[in-house]
C-alpha positions as MATLAB code, in Angstrom:
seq = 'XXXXXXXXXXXXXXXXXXXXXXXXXXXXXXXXXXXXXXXXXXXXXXXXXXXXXXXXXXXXXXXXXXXXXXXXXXXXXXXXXXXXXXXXXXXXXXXXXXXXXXXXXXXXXXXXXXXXXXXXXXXXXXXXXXXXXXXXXXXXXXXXXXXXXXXXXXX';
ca = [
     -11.243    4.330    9.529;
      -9.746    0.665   10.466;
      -6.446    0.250    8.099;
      -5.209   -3.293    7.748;
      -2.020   -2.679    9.397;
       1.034   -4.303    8.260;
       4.581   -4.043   10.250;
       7.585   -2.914    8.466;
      11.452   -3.765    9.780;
      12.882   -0.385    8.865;
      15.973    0.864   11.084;
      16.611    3.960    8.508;
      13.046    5.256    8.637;
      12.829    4.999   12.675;
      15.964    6.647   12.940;
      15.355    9.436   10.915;
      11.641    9.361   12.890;
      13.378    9.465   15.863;
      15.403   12.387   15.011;
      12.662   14.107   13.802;
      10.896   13.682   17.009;
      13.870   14.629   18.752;
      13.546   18.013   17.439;
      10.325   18.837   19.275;
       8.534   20.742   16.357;
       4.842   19.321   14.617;
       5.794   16.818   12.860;
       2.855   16.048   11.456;
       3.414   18.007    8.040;
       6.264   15.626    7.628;
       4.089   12.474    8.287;
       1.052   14.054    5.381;
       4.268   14.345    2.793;
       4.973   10.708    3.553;
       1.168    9.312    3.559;
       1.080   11.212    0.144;
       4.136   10.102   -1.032;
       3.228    6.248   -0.096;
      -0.691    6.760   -1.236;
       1.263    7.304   -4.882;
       3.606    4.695   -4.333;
       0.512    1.997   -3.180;
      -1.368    2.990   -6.525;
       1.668    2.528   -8.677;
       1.751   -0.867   -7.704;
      -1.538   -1.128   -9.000;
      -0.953   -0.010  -12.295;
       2.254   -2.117  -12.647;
       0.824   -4.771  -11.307;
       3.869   -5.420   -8.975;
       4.464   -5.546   -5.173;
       6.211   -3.307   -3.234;
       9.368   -5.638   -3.837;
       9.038   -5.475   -7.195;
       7.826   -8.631   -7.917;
       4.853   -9.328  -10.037;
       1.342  -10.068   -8.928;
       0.968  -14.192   -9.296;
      -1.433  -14.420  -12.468;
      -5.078  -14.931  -12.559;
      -6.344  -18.145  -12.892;
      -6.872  -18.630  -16.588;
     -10.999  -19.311  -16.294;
     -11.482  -15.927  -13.983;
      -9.392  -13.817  -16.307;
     -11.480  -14.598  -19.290;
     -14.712  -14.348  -17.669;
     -13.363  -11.129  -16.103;
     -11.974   -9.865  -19.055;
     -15.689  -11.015  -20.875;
     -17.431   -9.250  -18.292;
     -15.722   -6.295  -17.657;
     -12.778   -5.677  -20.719;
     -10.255   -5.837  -17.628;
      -7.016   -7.704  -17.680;
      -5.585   -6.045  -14.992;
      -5.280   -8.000  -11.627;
      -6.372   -6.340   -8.763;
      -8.440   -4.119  -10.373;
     -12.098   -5.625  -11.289;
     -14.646   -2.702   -9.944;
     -11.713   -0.322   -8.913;
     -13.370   -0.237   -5.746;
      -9.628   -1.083   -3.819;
      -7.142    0.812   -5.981;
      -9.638    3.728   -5.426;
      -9.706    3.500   -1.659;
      -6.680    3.611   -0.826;
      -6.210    6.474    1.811;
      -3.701    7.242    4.877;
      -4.240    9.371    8.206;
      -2.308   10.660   10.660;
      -1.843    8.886   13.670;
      -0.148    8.931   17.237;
      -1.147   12.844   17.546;
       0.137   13.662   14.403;
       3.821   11.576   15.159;
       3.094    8.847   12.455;
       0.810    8.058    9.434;
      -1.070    4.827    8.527;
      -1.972    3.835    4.915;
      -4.455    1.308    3.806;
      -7.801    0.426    3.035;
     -10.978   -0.177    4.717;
     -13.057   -1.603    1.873;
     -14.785   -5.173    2.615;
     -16.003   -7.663    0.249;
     -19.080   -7.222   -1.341;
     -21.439   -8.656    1.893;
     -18.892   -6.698    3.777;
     -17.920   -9.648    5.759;
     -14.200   -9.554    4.853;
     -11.795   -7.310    4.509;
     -11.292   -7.430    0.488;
      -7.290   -5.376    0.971;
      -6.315   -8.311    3.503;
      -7.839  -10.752    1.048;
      -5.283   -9.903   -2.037;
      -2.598   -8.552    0.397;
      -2.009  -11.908    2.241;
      -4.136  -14.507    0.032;
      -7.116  -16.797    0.684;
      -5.981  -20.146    0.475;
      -9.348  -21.803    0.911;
     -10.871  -19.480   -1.880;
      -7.869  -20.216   -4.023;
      -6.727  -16.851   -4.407;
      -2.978  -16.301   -4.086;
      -1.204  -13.374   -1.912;
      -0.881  -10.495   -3.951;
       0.255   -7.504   -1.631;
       0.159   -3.877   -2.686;
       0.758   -2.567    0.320;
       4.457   -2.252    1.908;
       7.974   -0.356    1.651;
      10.628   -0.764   -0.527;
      14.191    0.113   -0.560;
      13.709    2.711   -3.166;
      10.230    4.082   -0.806;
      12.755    3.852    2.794;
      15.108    6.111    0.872;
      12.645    9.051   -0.204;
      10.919    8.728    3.067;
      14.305    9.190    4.852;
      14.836   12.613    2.028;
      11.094   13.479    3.029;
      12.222   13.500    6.612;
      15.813   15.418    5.951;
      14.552   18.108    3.882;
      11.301   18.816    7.113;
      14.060   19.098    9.417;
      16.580   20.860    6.809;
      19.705   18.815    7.311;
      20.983   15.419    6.594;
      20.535   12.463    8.387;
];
């Protein structure tokens, strides 16, 4: 599965990473707890419509949202079909050492990706960034306490 990857500035969560690799031990039960933990996080921001910084997906242009919501009974944004919400998924990766979350789904025609389409925008199909995909404060915190409480100590 290709994810859309996205890099993330996070000294806390390498640190902890690196202490966790330090140790030796699989850490790949520690990196599943995470991907879970950031799957739920990734389809909260769906349901509150917000990004990952807390800000609030940019509105719908007024003509789509009342054809969708004619079509469909939707008013959510970002969620027409359900197709992108629902395929949301994360593996392991690195041998086990780190996890990747994302989608794979394309646009119907499959000729784009349809998570890199709302994540970073489409200026030329006038449809603004909306990203759902990315770490917060509040997510670099419990990933740190995911890591602490694998390797049974604080960090």
């Amino acid at each position: 599965m290709a994810f859309l990857e996205i890099a993330i500035d996070s000294r806390e969560i390498d640190a902890a990473l690196q202490k966790l690799i330090a140790k030796g031990s699989d850490l790949s039960p520690a990196m599943l707890n995470i991907g879970e933990y950031m799957r739920g996080e990734t389809d909260a921001n769906f349901v509150n419509q917000r990004s990952p910084d807390g800000s609030a997906f940019k509105f719908l242009n007024p003509k789509y949202a009342k054809q969708k919501e004619k079509r469909k009974g939707i008013r959510s944004i970002l969620q027409f079909t359900g197709d992108l919400r629902s395929s949301i998924a994360y593996q392991l990766v690195d041998n086990g050492t780190g996890v990747a979350i994302g989608t794979n789904i394309k646009t119907p025609g499959g000729a784009l990706s349809l998570g890199a389409i709302h994540q970073f925008g489409a200026p030329r199909r006038n449809i603004p960034a909306r990203p759902f995909l990315g770490i917060s404060e509040e997510n670099t915190v419990e990933i740190v306490a995911i890591v602490e409480d694998y390797l049974g100590e604080d960090l």
